[in-house]
PDB file of C-alpha atoms in Angstrom:
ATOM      1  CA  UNK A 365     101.255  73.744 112.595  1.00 66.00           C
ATOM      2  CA  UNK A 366     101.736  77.637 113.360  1.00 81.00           C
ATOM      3  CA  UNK A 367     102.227  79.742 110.433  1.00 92.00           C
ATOM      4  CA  UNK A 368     105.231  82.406 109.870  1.00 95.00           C
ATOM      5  CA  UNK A 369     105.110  85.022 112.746  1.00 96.00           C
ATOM      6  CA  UNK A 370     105.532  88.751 112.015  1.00 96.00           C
ATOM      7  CA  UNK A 371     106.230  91.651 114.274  1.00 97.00           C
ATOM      8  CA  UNK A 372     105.630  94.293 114.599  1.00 97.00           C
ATOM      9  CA  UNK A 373     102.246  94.502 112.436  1.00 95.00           C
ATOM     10  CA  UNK A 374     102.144  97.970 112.655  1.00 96.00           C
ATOM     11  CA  UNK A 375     104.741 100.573 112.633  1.00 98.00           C
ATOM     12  CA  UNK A 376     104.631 104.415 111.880  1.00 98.00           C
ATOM     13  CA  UNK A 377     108.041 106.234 111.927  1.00 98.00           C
ATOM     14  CA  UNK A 378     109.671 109.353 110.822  1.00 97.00           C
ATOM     15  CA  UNK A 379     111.485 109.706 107.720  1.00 96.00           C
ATOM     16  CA  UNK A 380     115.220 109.367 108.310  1.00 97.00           C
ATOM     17  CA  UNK A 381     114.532 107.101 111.084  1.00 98.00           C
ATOM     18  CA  UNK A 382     115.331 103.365 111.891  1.00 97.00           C
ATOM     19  CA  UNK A 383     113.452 100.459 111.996  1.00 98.00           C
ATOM     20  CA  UNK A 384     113.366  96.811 112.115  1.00 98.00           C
ATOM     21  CA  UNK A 385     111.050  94.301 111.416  1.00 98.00           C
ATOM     22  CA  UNK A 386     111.157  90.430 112.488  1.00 97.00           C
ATOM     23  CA  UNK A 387     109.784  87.321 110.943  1.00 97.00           C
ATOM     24  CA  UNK A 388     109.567  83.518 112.487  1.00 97.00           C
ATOM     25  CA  UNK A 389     109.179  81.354 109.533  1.00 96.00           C
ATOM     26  CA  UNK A 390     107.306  77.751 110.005  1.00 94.00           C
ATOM     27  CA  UNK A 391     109.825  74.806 111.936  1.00 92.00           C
ATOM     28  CA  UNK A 392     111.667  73.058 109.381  1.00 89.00           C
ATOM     29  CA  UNK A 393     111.354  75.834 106.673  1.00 91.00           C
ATOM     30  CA  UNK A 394     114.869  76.063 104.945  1.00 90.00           C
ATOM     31  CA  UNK A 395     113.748  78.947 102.601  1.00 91.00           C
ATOM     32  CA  UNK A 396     112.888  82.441 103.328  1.00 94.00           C
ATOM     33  CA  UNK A 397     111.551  85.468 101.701  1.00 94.00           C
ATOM     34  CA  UNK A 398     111.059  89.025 102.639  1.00 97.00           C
ATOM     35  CA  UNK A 399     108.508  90.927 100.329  1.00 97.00           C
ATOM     36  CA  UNK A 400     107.974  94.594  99.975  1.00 97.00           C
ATOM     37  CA  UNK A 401     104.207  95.024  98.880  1.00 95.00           C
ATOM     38  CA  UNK A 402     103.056  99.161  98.205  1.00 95.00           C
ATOM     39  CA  UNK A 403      99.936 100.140  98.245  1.00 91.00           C
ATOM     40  CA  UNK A 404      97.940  98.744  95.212  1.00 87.00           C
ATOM     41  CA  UNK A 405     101.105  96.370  93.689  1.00 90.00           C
ATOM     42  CA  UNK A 406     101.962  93.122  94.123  1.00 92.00           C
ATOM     43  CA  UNK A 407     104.461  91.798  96.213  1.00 95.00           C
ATOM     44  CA  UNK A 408     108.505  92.415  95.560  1.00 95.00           C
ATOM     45  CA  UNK A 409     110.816  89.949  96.459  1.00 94.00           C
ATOM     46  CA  UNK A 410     114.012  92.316  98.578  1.00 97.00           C
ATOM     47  CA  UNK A 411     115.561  89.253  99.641  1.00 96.00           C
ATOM     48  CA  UNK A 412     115.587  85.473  99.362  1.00 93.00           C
ATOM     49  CA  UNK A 413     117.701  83.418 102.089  1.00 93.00           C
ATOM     50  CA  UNK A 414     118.651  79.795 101.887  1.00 89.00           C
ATOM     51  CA  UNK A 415     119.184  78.278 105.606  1.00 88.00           C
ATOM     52  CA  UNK A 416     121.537  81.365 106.799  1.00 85.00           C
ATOM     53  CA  UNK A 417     123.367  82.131 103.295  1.00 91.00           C
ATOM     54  CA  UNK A 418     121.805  84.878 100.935  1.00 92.00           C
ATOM     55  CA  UNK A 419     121.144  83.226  97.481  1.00 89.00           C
ATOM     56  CA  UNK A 420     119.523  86.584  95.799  1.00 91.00           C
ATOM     57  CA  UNK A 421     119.599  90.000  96.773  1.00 94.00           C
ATOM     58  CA  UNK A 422     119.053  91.552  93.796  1.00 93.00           C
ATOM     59  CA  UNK A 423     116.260  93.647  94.695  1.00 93.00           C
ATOM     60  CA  UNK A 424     117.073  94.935  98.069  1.00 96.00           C
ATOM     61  CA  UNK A 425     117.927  98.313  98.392  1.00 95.00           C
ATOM     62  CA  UNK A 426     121.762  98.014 100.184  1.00 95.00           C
ATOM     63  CA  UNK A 427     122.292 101.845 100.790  1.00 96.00           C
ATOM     64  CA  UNK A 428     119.535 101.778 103.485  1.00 97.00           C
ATOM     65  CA  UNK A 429     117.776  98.178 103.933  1.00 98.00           C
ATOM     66  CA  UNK A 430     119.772  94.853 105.570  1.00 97.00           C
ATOM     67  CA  UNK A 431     118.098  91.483 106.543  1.00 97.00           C
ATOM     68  CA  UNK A 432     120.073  88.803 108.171  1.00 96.00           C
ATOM     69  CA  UNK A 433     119.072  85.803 109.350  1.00 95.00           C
ATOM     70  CA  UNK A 434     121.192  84.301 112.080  1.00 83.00           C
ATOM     71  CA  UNK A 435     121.136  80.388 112.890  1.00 85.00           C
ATOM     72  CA  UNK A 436     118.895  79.589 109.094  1.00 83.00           C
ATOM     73  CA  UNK A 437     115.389  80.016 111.288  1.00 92.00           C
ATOM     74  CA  UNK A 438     114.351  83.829 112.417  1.00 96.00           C
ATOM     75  CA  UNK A 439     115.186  86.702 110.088  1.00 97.00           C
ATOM     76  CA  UNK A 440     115.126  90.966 110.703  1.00 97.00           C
ATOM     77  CA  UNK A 441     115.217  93.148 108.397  1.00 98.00           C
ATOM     78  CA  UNK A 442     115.987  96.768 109.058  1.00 98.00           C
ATOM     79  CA  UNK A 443     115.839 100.268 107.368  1.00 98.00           C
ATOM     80  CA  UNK A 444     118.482 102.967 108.346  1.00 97.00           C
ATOM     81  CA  UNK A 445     117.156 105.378 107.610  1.00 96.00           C
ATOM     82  CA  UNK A 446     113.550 105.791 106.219  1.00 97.00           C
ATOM     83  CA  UNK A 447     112.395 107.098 103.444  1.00 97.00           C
ATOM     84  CA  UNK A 448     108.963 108.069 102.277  1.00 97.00           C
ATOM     85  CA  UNK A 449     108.807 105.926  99.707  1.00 97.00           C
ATOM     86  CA  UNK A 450     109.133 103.267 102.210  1.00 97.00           C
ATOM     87  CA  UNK A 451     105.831 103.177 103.019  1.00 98.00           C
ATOM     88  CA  UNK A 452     104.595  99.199 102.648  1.00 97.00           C
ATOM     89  CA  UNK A 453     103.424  96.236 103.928  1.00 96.00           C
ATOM     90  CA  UNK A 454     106.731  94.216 104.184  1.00 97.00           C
ATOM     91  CA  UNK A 455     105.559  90.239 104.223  1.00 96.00           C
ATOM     92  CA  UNK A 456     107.668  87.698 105.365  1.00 97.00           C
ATOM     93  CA  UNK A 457     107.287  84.071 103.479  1.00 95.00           C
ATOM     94  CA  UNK A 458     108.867  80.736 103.826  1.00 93.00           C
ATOM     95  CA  UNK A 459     108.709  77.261 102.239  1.00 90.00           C
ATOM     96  CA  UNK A 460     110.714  74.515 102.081  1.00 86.00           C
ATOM     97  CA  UNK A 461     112.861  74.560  99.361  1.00 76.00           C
ATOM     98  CA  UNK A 462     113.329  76.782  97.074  1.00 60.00           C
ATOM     99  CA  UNK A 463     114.174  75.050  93.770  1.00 62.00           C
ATOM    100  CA  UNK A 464     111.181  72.716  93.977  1.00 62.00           C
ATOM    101  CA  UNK A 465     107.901  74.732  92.779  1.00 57.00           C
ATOM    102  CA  UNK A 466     105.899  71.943  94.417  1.00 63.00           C
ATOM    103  CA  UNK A 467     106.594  73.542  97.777  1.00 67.00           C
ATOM    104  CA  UNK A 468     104.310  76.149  98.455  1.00 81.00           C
ATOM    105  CA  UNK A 469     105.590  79.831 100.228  1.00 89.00           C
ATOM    106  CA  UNK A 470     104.055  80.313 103.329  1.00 91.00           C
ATOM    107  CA  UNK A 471     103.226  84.263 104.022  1.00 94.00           C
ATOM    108  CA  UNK A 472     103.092  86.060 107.396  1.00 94.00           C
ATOM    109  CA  UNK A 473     100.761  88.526 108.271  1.00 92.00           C
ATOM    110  CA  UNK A 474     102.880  90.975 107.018  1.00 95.00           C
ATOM    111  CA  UNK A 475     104.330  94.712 108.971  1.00 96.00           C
ATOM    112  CA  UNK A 476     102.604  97.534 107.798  1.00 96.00           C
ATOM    113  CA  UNK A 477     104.942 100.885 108.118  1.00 98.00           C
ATOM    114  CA  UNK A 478     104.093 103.892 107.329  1.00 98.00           C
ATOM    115  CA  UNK A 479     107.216 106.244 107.178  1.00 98.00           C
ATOM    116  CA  UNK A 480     105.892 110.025 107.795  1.00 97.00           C
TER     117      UNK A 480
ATOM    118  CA  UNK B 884     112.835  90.012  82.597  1.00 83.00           C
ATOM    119  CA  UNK B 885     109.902  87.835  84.009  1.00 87.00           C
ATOM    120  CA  UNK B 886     106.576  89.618  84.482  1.00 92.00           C
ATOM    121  CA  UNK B 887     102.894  89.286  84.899  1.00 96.00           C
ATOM    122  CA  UNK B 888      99.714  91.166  83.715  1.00 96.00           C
ATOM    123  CA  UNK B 889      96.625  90.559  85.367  1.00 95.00           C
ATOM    124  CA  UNK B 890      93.694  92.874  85.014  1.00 91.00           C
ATOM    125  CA  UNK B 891      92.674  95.969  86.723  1.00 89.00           C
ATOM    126  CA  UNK B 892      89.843  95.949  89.763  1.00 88.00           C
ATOM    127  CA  UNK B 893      87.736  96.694  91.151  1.00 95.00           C
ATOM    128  CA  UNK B 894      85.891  93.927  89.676  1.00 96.00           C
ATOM    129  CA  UNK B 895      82.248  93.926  91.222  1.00 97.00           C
ATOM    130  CA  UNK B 896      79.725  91.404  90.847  1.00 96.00           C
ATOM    131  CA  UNK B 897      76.005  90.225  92.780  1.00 97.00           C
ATOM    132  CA  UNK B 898      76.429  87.226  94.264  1.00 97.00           C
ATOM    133  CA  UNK B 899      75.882  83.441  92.422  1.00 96.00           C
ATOM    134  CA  UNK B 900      77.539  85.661  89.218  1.00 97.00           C
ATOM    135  CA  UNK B 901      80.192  83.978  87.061  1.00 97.00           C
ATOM    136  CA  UNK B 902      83.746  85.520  88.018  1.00 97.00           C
ATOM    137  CA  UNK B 903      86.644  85.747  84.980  1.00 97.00           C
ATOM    138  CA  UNK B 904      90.254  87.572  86.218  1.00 98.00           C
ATOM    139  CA  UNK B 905      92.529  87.633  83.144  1.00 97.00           C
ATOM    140  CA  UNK B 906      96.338  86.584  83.836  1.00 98.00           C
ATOM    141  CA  UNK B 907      98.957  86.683  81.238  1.00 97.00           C
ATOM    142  CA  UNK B 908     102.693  86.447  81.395  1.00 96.00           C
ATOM    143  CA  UNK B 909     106.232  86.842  80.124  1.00 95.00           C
ATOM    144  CA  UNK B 910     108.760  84.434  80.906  1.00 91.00           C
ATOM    145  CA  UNK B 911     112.066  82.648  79.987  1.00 84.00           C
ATOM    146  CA  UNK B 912     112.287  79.047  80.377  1.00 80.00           C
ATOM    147  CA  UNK B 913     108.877  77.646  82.162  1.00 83.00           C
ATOM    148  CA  UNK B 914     107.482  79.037  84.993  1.00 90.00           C
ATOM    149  CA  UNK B 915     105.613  77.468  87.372  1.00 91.00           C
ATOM    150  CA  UNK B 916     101.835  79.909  88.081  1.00 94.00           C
ATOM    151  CA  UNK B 917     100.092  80.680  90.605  1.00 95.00           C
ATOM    152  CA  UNK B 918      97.069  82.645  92.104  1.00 97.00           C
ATOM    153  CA  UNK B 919      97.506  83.714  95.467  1.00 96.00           C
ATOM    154  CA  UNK B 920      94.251  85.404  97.410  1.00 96.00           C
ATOM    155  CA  UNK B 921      94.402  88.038 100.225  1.00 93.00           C
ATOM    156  CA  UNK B 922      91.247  87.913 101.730  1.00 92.00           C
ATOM    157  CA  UNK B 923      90.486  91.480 104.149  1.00 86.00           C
ATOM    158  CA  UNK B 924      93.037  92.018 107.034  1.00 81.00           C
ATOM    159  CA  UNK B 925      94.592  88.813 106.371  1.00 84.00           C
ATOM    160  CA  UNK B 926      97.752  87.507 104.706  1.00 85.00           C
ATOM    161  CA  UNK B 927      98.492  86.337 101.056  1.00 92.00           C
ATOM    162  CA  UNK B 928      97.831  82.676 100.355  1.00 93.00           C
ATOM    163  CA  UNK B 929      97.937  80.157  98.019  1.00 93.00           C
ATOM    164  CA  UNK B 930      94.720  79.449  95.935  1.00 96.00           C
ATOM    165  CA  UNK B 931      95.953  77.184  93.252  1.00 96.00           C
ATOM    166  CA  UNK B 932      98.804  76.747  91.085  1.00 93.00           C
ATOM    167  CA  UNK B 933      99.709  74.881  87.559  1.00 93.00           C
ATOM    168  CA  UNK B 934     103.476  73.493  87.075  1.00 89.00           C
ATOM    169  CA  UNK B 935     103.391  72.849  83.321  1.00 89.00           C
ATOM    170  CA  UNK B 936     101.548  73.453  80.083  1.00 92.00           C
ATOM    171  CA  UNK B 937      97.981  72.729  79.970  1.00 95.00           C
ATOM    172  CA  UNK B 938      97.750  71.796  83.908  1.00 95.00           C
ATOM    173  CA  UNK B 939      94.373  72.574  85.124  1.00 97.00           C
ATOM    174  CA  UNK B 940      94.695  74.074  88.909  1.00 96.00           C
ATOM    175  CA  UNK B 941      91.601  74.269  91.189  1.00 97.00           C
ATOM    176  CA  UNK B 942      90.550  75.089  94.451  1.00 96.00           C
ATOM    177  CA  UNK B 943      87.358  76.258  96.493  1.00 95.00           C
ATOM    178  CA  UNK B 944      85.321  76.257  93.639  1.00 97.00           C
ATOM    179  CA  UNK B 945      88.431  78.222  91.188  1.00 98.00           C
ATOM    180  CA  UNK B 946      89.925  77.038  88.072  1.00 98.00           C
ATOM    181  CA  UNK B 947      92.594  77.865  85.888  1.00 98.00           C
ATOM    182  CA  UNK B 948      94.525  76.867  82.736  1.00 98.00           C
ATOM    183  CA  UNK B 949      98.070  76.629  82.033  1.00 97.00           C
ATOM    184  CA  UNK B 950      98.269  77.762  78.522  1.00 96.00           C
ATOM    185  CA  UNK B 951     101.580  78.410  77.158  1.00 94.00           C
ATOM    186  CA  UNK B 952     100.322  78.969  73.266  1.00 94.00           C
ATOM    187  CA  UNK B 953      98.560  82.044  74.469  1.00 95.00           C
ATOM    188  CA  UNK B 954     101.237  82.691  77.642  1.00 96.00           C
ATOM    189  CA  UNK B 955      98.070  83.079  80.184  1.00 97.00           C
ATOM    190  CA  UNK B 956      96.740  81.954  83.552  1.00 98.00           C
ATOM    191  CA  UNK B 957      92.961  83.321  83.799  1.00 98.00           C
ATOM    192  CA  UNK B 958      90.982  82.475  86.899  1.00 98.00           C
ATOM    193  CA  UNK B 959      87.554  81.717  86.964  1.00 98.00           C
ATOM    194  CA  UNK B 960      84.528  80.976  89.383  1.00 98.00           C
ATOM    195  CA  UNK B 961      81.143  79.453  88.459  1.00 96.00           C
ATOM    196  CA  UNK B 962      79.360  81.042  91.293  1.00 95.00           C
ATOM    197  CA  UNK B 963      80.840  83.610  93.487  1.00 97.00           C
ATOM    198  CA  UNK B 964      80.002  84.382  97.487  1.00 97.00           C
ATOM    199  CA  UNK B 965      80.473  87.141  99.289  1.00 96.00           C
ATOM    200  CA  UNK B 966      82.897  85.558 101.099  1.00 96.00           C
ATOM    201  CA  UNK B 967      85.002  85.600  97.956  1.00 97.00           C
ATOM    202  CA  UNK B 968      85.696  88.805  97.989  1.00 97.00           C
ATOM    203  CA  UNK B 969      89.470  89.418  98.193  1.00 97.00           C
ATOM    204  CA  UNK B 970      92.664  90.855  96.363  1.00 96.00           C
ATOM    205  CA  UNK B 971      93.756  88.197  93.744  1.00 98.00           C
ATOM    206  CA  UNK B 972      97.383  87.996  93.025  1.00 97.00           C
ATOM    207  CA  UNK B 973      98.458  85.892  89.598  1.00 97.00           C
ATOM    208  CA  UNK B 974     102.460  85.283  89.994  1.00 95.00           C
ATOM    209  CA  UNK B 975     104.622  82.988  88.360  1.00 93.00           C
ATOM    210  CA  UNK B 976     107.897  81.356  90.013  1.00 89.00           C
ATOM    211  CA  UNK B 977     111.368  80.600  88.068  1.00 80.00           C
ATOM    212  CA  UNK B 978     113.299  77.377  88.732  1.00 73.00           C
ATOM    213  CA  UNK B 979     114.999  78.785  92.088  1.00 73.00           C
ATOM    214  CA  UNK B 980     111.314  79.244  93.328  1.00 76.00           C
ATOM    215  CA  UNK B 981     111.295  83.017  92.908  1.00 83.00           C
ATOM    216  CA  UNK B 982     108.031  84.866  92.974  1.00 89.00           C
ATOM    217  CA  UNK B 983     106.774  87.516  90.629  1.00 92.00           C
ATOM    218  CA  UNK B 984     103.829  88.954  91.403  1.00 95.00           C
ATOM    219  CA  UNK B 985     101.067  91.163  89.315  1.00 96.00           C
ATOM    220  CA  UNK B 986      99.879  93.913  90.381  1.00 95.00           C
ATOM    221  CA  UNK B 987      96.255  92.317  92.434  1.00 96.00           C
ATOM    222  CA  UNK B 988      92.549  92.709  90.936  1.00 97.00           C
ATOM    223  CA  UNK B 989      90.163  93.189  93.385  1.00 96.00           C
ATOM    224  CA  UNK B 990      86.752  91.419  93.822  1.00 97.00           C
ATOM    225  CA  UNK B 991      83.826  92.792  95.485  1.00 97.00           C
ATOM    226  CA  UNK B 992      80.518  90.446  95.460  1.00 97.00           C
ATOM    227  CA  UNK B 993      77.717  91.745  96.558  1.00 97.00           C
ATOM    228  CA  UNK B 994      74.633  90.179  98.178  1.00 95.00           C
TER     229      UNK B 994
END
């Protein structure tokens, strides 16, 4: 089966401006993730989404970051505007349920941006 | 809140050597753990994972112990390749399936 899709997988942008990044998570995958991994740390959970609703946000900054994910399959998640400190791979993930451990995430290749 | 420790990289080791990463955890409740590999230019995945107290989790030659009297998760090989070398990531999930990660050790195995 394909795995989650990422684009782009490389981005370089200047501080202040916008971007947006887009994931396709595997057919059939209810739950998914968007991860904000910096250089040399593990990954960060931003945002979770069940089908199309949010279930935990808690993370994510709101002031400049949004993620949406229209129809409960592809997801985008945007930053207006960039900061430095936004510099990060940002990995998409999916799985099939979220409540159920036994159901492994599934990671994309992940969109490296480097904000300059 | 939830976190993980894992130990610091690089680790570097010859080839055939014996290959210890040291997880350890603080949680509420009972997490399910993992180890998650990201192998050069590639993304994360899953290398094993453990759902409940002493559950043994292998893979590929990797082992490690679910052991909630000591709260850790430590990963070991019997004989690494160069082909193992990667960025390991220990995380452990909550009930709702979220991730938290530590912070990666890196392996390097030389020939």
């Amino acid at each position: 089966e394909a795995g989650v899709a990422q684009s782009p997988r490389y981005k370089i942008i200047e501080k202040r401006q916008s971007v947006a990044f887009w994931c396709n998570p595997i057919s059939g995958h209810a739950t998914l993730y968007w991860y904000q991994q910096i250089l040399g740390q593990g990954p960060k959970l931003l945002i979770q989404f069940q089908n199309n609703g949010v279930v935990d946000d808690s993370q994510l900054p709101k002031d400049r970051f949004s993620a949406e994910r229209l129809k409960g399959v592809d997801s985008t998640l945007k930053i207006q505007p960039a900061k430095l400190e936004d510099s990060a791979v940002y990995l998409c993930a999916s799985s099939l349920a979220r409540w159920d451990t036994r159901y492994e995430q599934y990671f994309g290749p992940g969109t490296r941006l480097t904000v300059t | 809140g939830d976190s993980v420790t894992q130990m610091e990289g690089p680790v570097t080791l010859s080839e055939e050597a014996f290959l210890t990463i040291n997880c350890t955890y603080t949680a509420t409740g009972y997490p399910s753990l993992f180890w998650y590999v990201q192998y050069p230019g590639e993304g994360l995945q899953l290398l094993l994972k453990a759902t409940k107290a002493d559950d043994k989790g292998s893979n590929k030659g990797f082992e490690a112990t679910y052991r909630k009297e000591t709260t850790s998760f430590h990963l070991e090989k019997g004989s690494v390749q160069v082909s193992d070398s990667a960025v390991y990531f220990c995380a452990l999930s909550d009930s709702w399936g979220k991730l938290q990660f530590g912070a990666g050790t890196q392996v390097v195995v030389t020939p």
